mmCIF file of C-alpha atoms in Angstrom:
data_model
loop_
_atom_site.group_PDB
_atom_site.id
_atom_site.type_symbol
_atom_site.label_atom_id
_atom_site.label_comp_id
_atom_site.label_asym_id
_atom_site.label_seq_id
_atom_site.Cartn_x
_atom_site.Cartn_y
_atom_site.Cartn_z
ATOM 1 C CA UNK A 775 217.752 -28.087 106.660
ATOM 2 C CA UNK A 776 216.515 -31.076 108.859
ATOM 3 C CA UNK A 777 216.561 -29.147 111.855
ATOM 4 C CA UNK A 778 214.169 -26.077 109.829
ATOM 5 C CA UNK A 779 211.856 -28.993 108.961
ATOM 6 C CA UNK A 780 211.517 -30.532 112.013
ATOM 7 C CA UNK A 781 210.243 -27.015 113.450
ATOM 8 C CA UNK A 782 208.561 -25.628 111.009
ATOM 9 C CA UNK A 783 206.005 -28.921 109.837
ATOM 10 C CA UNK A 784 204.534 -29.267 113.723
ATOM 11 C CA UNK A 785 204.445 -25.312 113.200
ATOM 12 C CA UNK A 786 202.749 -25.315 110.115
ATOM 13 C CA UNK A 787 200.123 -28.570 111.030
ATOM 14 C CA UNK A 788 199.328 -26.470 114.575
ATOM 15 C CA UNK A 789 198.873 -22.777 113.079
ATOM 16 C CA UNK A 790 196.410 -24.818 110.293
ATOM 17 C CA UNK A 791 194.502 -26.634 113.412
ATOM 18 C CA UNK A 792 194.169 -22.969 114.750
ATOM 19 C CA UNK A 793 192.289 -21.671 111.951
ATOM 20 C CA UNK A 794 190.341 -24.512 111.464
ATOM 21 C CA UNK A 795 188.974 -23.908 114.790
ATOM 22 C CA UNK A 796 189.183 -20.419 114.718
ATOM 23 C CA UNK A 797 186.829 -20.468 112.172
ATOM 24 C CA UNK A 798 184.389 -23.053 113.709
ATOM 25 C CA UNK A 799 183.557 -20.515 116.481
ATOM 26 C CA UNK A 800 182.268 -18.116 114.534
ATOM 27 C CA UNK A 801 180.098 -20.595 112.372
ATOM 28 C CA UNK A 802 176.176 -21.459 112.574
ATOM 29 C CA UNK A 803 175.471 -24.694 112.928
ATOM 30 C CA UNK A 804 171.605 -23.540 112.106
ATOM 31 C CA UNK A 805 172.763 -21.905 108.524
ATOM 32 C CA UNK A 806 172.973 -24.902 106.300
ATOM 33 C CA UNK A 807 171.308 -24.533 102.545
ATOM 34 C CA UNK A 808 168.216 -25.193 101.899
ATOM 35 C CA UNK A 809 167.533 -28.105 99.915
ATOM 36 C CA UNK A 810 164.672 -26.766 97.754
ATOM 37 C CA UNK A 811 166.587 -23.323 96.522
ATOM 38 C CA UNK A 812 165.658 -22.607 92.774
ATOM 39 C CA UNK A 813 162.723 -25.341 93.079
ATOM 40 C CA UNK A 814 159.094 -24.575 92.191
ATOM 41 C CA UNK A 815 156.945 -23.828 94.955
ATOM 42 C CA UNK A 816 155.363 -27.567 96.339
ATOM 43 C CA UNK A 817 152.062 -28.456 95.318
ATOM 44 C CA UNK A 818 149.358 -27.824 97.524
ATOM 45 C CA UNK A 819 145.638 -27.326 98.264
ATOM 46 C CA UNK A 820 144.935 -25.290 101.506
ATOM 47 C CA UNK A 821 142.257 -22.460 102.759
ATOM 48 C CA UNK A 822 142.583 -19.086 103.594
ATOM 49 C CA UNK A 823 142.956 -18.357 107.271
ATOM 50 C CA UNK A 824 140.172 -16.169 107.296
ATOM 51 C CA UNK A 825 137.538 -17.645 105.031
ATOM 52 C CA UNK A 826 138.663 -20.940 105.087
ATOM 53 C CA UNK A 827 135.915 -21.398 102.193
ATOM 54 C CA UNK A 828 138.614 -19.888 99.355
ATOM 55 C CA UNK A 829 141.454 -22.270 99.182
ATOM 56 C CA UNK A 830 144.413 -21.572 97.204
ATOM 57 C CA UNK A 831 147.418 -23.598 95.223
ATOM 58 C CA UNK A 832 151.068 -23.343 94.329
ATOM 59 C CA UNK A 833 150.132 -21.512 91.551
ATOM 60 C CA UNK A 834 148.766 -17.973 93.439
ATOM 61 C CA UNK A 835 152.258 -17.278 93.858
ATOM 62 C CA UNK A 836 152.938 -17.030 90.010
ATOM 63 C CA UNK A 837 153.417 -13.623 88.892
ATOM 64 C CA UNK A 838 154.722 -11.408 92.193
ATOM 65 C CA UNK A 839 157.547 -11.910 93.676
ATOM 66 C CA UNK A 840 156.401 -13.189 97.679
ATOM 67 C CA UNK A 841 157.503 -13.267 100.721
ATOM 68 C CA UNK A 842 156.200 -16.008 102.259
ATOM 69 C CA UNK A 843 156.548 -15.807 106.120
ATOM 70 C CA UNK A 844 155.689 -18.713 108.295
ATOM 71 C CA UNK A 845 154.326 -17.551 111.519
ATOM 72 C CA UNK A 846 151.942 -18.742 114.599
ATOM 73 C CA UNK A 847 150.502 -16.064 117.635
ATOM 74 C CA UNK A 848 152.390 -18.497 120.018
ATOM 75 C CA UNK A 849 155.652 -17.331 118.580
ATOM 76 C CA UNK A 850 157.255 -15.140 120.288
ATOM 77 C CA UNK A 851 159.561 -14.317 118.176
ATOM 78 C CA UNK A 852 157.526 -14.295 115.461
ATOM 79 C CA UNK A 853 155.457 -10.627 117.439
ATOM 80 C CA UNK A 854 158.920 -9.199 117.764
ATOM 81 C CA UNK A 855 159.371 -9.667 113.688
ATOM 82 C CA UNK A 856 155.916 -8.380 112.842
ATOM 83 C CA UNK A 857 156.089 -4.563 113.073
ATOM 84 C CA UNK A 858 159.525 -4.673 111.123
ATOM 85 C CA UNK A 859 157.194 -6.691 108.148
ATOM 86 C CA UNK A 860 154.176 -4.143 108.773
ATOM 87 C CA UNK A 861 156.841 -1.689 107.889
ATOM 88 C CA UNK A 862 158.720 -3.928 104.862
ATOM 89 C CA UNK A 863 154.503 -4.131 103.293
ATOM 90 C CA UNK A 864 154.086 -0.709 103.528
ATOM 91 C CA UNK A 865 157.360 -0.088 101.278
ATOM 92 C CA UNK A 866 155.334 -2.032 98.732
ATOM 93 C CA UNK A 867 156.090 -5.481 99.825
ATOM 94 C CA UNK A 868 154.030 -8.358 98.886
ATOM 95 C CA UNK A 869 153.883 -10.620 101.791
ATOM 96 C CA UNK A 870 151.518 -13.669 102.387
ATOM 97 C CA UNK A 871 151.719 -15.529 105.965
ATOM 98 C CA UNK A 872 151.858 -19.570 106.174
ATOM 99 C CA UNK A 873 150.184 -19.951 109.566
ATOM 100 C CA UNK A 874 150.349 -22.931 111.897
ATOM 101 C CA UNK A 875 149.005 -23.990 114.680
ATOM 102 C CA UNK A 876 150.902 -25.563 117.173
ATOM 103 C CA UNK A 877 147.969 -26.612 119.469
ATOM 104 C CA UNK A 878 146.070 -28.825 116.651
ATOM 105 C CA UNK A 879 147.304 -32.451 116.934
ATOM 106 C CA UNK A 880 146.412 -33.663 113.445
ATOM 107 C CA UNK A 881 146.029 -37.024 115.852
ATOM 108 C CA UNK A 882 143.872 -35.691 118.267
ATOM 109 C CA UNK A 883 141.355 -33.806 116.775
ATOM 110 C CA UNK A 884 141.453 -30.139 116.242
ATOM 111 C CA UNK A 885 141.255 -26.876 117.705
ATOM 112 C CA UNK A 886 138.276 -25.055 116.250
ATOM 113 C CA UNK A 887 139.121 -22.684 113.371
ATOM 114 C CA UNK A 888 137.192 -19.950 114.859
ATOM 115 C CA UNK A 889 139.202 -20.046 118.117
ATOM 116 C CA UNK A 890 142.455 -19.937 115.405
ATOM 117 C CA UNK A 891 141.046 -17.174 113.633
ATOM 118 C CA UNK A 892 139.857 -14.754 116.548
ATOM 119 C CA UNK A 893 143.804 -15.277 117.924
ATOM 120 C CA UNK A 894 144.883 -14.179 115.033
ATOM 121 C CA UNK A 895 142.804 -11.186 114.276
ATOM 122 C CA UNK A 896 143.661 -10.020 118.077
ATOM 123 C CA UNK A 897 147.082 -10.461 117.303
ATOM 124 C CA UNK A 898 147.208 -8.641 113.947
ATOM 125 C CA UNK A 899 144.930 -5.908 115.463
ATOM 126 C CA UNK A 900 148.170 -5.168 118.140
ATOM 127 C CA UNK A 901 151.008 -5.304 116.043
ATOM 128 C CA UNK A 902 149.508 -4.796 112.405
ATOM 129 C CA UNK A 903 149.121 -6.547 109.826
ATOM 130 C CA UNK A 904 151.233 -6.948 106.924
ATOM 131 C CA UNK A 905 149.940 -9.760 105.414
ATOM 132 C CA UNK A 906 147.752 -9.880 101.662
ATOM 133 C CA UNK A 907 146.957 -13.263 103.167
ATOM 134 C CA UNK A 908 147.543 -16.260 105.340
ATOM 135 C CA UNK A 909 147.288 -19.912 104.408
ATOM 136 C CA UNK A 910 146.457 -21.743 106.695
ATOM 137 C CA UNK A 911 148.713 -24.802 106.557
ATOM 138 C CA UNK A 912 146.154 -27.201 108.927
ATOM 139 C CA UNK A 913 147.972 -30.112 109.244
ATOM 140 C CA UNK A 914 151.642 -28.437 108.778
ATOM 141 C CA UNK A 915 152.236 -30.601 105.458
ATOM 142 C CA UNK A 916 153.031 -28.017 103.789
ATOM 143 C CA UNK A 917 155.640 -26.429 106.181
ATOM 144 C CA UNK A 918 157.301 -30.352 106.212
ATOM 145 C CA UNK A 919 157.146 -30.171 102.369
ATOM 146 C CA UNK A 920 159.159 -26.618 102.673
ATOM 147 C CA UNK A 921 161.486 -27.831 104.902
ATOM 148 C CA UNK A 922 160.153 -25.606 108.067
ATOM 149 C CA UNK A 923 162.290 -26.222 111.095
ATOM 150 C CA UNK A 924 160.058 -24.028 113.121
ATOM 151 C CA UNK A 925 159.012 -20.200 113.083
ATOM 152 C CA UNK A 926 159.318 -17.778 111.991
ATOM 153 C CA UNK A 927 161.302 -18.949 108.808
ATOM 154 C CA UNK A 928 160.385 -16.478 105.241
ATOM 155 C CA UNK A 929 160.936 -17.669 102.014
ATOM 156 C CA UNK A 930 161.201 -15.355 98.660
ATOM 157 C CA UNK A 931 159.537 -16.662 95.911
ATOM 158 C CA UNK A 932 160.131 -14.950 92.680
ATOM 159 C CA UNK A 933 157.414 -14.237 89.713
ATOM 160 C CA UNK A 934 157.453 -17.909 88.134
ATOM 161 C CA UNK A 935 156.986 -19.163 91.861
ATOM 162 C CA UNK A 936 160.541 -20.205 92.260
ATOM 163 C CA UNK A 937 162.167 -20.354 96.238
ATOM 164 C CA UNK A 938 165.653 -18.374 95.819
ATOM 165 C CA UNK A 939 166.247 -17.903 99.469
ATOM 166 C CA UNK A 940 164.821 -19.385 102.749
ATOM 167 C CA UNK A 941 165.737 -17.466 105.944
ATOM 168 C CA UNK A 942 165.314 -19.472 109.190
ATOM 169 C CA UNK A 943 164.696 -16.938 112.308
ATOM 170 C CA UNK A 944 162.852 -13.535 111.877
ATOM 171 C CA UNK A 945 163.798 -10.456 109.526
ATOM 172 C CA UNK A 946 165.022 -7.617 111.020
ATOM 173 C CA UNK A 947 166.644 -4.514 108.763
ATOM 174 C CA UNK A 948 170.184 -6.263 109.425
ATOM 175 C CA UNK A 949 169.195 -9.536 107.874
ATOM 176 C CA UNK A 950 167.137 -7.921 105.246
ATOM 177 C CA UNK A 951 169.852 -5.777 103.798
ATOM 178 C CA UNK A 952 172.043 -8.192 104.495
ATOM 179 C CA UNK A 953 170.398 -11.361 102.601
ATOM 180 C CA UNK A 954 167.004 -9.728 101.400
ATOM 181 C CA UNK A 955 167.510 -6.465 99.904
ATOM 182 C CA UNK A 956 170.007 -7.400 96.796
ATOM 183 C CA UNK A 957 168.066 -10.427 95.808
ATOM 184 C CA UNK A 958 164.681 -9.045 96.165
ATOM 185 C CA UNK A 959 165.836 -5.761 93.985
ATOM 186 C CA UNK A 960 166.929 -8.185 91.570
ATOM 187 C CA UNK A 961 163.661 -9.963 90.925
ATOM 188 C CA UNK A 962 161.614 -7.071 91.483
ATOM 189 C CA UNK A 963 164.060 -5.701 88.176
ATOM 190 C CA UNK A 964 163.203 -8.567 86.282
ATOM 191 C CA UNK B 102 164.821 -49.855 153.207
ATOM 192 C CA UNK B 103 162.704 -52.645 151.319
ATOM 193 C CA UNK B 104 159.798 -50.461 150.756
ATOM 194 C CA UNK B 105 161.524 -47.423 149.360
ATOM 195 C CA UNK B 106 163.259 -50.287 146.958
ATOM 196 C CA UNK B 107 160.080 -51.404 146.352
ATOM 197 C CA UNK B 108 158.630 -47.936 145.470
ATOM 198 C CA UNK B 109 161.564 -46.999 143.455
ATOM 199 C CA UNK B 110 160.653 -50.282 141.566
ATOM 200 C CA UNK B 111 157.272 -49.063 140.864
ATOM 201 C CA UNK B 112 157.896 -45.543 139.925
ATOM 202 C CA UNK B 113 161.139 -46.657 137.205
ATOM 203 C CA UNK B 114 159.032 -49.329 135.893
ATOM 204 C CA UNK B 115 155.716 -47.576 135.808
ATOM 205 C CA UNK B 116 157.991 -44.748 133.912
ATOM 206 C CA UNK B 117 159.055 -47.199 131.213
ATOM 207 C CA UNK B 118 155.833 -48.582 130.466
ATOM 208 C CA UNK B 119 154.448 -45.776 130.325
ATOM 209 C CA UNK B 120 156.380 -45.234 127.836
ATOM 210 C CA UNK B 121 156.449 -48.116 125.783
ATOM 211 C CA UNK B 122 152.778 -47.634 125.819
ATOM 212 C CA UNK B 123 152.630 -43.855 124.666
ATOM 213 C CA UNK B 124 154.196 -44.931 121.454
ATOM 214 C CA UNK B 125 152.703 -47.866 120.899
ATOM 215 C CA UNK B 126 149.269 -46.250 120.905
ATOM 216 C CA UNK B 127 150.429 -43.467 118.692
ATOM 217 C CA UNK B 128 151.994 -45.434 115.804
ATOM 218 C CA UNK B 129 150.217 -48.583 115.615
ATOM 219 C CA UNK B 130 151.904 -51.274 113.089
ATOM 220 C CA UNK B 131 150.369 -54.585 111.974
ATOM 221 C CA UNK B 132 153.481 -55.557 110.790
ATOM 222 C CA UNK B 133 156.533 -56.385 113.216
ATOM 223 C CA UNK B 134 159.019 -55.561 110.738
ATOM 224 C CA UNK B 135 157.747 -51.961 109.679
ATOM 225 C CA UNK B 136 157.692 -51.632 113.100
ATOM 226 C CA UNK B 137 161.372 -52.451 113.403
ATOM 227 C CA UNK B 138 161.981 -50.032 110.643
ATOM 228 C CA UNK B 139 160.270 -47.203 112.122
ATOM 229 C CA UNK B 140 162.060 -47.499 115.499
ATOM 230 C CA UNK B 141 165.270 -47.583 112.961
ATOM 231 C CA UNK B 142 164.635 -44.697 111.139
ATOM 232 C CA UNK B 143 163.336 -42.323 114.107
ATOM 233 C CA UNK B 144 166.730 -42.963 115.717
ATOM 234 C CA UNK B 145 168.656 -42.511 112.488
ATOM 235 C CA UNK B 146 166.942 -39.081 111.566
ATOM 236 C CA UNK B 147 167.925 -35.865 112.944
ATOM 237 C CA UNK B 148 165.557 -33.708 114.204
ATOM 238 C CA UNK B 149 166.162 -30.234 112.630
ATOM 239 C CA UNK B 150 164.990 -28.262 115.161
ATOM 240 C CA UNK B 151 167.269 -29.535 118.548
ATOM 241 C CA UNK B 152 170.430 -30.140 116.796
ATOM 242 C CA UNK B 153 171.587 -32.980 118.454
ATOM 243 C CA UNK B 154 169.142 -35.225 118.837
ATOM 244 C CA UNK B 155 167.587 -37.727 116.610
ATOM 245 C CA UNK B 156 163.585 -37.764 115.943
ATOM 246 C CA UNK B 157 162.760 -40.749 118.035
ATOM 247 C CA UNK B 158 164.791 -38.752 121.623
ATOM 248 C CA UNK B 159 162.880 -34.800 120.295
ATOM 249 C CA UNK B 160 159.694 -33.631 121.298
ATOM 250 C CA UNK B 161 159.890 -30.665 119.147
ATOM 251 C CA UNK B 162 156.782 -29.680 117.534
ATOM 252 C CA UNK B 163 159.223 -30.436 114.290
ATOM 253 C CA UNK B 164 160.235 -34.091 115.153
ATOM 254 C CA UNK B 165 156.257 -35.052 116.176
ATOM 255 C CA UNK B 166 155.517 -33.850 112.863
ATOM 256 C CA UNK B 167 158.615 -35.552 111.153
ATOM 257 C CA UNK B 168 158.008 -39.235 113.033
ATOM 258 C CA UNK B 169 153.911 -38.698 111.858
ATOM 259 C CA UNK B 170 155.291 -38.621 108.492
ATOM 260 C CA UNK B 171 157.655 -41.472 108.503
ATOM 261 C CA UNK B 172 154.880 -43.495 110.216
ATOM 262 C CA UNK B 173 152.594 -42.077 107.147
ATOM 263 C CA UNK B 174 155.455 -43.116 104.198
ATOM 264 C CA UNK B 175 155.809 -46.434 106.178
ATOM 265 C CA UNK B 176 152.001 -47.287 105.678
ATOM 266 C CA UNK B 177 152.505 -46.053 101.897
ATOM 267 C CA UNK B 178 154.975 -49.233 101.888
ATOM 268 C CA UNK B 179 158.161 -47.206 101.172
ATOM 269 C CA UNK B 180 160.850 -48.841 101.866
ATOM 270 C CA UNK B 181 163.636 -46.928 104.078
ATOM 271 C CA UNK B 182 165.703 -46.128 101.896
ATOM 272 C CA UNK B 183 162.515 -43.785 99.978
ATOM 273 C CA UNK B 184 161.686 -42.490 103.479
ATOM 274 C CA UNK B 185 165.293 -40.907 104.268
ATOM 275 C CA UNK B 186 164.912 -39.209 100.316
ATOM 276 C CA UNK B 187 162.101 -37.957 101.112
ATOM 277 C CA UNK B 188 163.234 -36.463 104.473
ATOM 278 C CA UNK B 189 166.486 -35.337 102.603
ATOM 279 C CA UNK B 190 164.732 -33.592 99.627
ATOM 280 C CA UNK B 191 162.718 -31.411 102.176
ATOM 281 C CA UNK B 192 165.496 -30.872 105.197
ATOM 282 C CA UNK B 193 169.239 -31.781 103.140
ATOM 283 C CA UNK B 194 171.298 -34.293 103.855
ATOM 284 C CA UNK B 195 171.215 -32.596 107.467
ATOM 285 C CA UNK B 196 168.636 -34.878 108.773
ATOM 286 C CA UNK B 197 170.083 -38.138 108.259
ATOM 287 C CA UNK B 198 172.983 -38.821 110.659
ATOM 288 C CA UNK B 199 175.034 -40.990 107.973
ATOM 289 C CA UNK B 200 176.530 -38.128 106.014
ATOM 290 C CA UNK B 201 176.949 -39.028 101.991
ATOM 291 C CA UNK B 202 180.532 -39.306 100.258
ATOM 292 C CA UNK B 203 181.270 -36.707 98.318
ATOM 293 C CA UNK B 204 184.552 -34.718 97.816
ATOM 294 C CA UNK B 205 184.055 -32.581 100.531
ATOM 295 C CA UNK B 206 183.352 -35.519 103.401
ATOM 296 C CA UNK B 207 185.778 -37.693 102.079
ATOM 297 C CA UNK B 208 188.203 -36.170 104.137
ATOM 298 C CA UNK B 209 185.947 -37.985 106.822
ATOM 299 C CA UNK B 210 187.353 -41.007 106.047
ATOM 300 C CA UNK B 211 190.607 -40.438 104.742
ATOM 301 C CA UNK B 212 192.272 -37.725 106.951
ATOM 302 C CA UNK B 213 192.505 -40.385 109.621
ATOM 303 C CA UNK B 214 193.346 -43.228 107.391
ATOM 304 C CA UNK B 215 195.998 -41.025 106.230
ATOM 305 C CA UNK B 216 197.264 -39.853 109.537
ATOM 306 C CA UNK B 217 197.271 -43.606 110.517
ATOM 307 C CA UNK B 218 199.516 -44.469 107.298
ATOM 308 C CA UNK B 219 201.916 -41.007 107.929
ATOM 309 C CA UNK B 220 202.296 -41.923 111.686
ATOM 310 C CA UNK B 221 203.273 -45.666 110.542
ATOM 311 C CA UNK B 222 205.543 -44.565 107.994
ATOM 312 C CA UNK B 223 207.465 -42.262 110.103
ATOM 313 C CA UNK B 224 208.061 -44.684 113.030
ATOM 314 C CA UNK B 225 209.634 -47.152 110.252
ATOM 315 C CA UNK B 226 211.814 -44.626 108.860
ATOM 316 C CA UNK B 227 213.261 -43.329 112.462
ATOM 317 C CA UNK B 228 213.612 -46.990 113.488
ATOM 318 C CA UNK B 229 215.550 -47.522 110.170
ATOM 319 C CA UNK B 230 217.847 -44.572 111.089
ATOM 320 C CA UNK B 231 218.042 -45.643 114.081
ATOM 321 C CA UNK B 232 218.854 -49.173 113.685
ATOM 322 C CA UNK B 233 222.982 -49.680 114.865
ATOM 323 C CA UNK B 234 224.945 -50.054 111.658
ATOM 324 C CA UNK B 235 227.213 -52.550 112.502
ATOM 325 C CA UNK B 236 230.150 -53.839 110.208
ATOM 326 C CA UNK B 237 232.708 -56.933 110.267
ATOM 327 C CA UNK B 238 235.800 -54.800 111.765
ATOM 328 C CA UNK B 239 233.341 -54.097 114.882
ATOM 329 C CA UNK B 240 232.156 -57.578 114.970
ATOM 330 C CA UNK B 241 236.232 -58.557 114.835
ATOM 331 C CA UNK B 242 236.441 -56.158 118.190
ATOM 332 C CA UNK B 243 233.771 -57.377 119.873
ATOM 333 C CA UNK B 244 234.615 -60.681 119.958
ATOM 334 C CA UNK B 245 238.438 -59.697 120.956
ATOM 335 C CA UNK B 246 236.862 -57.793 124.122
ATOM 336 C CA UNK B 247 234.665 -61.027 124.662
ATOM 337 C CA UNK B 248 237.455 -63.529 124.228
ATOM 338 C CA UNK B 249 239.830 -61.108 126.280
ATOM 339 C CA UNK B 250 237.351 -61.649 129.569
ATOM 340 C CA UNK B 251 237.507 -64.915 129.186
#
C-alpha cells in the first residue's frame, strides 16, 4: 500500500504539472476580458472625421446595434482588415470607425485636420469604405476611456448602446464566426 | 586610454541627462511629492500594449497616452489609490502589477505557503520513523559490550 503511494503521489503531482503547462502554451496572454463588457457606451463629445463641424455623443449609438472599429491609415493591419469589413457592411452591417491619429501629440500641437482627412479619404478610396462614419477621437480619450490597447480593436454595441464584446486585433471571417456571428445574430433578433 | 574614458564619460552621462531632462520637461510638478507619486505609479502600471513592461520603461503610443493621463488625474489631486481605479476600470486589473486577492489568486499565496508547511511536515514524520527505537534490554547490552572492552 505504502509502496503504491509512494509512486503514484510524485506520479499524480507531475502528470498535474504537465497539464498545467500543457495548457499554458496554447493560451493568449493578449485575451484577457474586457473590463467594460455589458457597460453603457462612455460619455463623450467628439466631431465627425469628415466635417468635423457635426459632433456626436454616446447616445448616436442608441438604437442599432454597431460595430465600432478603431482604426488609423498607419495601421497596417488595420488595411489588411478593411476589405473583409467593406464586405461585412455590404451584408447589412452597421459599422462606424473610431479614428486616431498617431502623429498628433496632444502635447505638441497638432497635425492639421485636413492633412488627417485627405489620408483618410485616399485610404478609403483604395480599399473601400465600410464605414456610416468615423469619429474622430482627437486626443485618443476616448479610446483610453474604452480600454484601446492599440488598433485595430472593434467593439459591438447593441441597440441600448451597451459593449457585449471587444475584440483586440482585426476581424477576419474566422474570428467573426467564431466570436461575432452568434452574438451579433442575437441582438440583431432582439 | 584616458580620452576614450573620458568620452565614454560624456556620452553615458550626456545619455542620462538627457534623460532626466526629457521627462522633466514633459510632466512638470510643483509639488515634490506628486512628483514622487507619479514616478511610483508609472513603474507600478503595466503598459497594455508591450506586455511586460511597466508605463514608465514603454514608449508605446498606449503607455504615452496612459502616463499623460496619470500626470492629468495627478493635477486633478487624486490620490493613487483613485488613479490605479481609474486605470483598472478602463484596462482590468491587468494594468496594475499587484494582482487583487480573490479566490482564484489566492492560490498565489497559499500554494507555496502550503508546499512550505507539506515539505516541513514530511521531513518530521520520516525523521520520527526514522529515529532508532531503543529499549532498556539494548541499553543492558550495550553497556555489557562497553564494560567487556574494558
Amino acid at each position: 500500500m505504502k509502496k503504491v503511494a509512494v509512486f503514484l503521489i510524485p506520479l499524480a503531482l507531475f502528470l498535474g504539472l504537465i497539464i498545467f503547462l500543457y495548457q499554458g502554451l496554447f493560451s493568449d496572454p493578449r485575451d484577457h476580458q474586457s473590463s467594460l463588457l455589458e457597460h453603457s457606451m462612455p460619455e463623450f463629445v467628439l466631431p465627425d472625421l469628415m466635417n468635423v463641424e457635426q459632433t456626436y455623443t454616446q447616445d448616436v449609438f442608441v438604437g442599432k446595434v454597431t460595430l465600432l472599429n478603431v482604426w488609423g491609415v498607419w495601421c497596417i493591419t488595420c488595411a489588411i482588415e478593411l476589405p473583409y469589413l467593406k464586405q461585412l457592411q455590404e451584408e447589412g452591417k452597421h459599422i462606424v470607425g473610431l479614428y486616431y491619429d498617431q502623429d498628433i501629440d496632444p502635447d505638441f500641437g497638432i497635425k492639421t485636420v485636413e492633412r488627417v482627412q485627405q489620408e483618410v479619404t485616399e485610404k478609403l478610396n483604395q480599399l473601400g469604405n465600410p464605414y456610416a462614419f468615423n469619429i474622430f477621437d482627437v486626443k485618443r480619450d476616448l479610446s483610453l476611456d474604452l480600454g484601446v490597447t492599440g488598433a485595430p480593436e472593434t467593439y459591438l454595441i447593441d441597440q441600448q448602446g451597451k459593449i457585449r464584446l471587444h475584440h483586440i486585433g482585426d476581424i477576419n471571417p474566422r474570428v467573426w464566426n467564431k466570436k461575432f456571428a452568434a452574438i451579433y445574430d442575437e441582438l440583431v433578433a432582439q | 586610454m584616458n580620452r576614450i574614458l573620458a568620452t565614454f564619460l560624456i556620452f553615458t552621462l550626456g545619455f542620462f541627462c538627457s534623460q532626466a531632462l526629457a521627462t522633466e520637461d514633459k510632466f512638470h510638478f510643483e509639488d515634490p511629492e506628486k512628483s514622487a507619486l507619479f514616478l511610483d505609479l508609472t513603474k507600478e502600471l503595466r503598459c497594455p500594449k508591450c506586455q511586460n513592461q511597466n508605463i514608465a520603461d514603454s514608449d508605446a503610443m498606449i503607455a504615452v497616452d496612459l502616463k499623460r493621463k496619470v500626470y492629468e488625474l495627478l493635477q486633478k489631486d487624486y490620490d493613487k489609490q483613485q488613479v490605479i481605479d481609474f486605470m483598472k476600470q478602463r484596462y482590468g486589473d491587468f494594468v496594475y502589477y499587484q494582482p487583487p486577492v480573490n479566490p482564484m489568486t489566492i492560490w498565489l499565496w497559499l500554494l507555496p505557503a502550503l508546499f512550505v508547511v507539506i515539505a516541513l511536515a514530511g521531513v518530521v514524520i520520516s525523521r520520527k520513523r526514522q529515529a532508532p527505537q531503543i529499549n532498556d534490554e539494548q541499553l543492558a547490552e550495550a553497556q555489557a559490550i562497553l564494560e567487556r572492552d574494558e
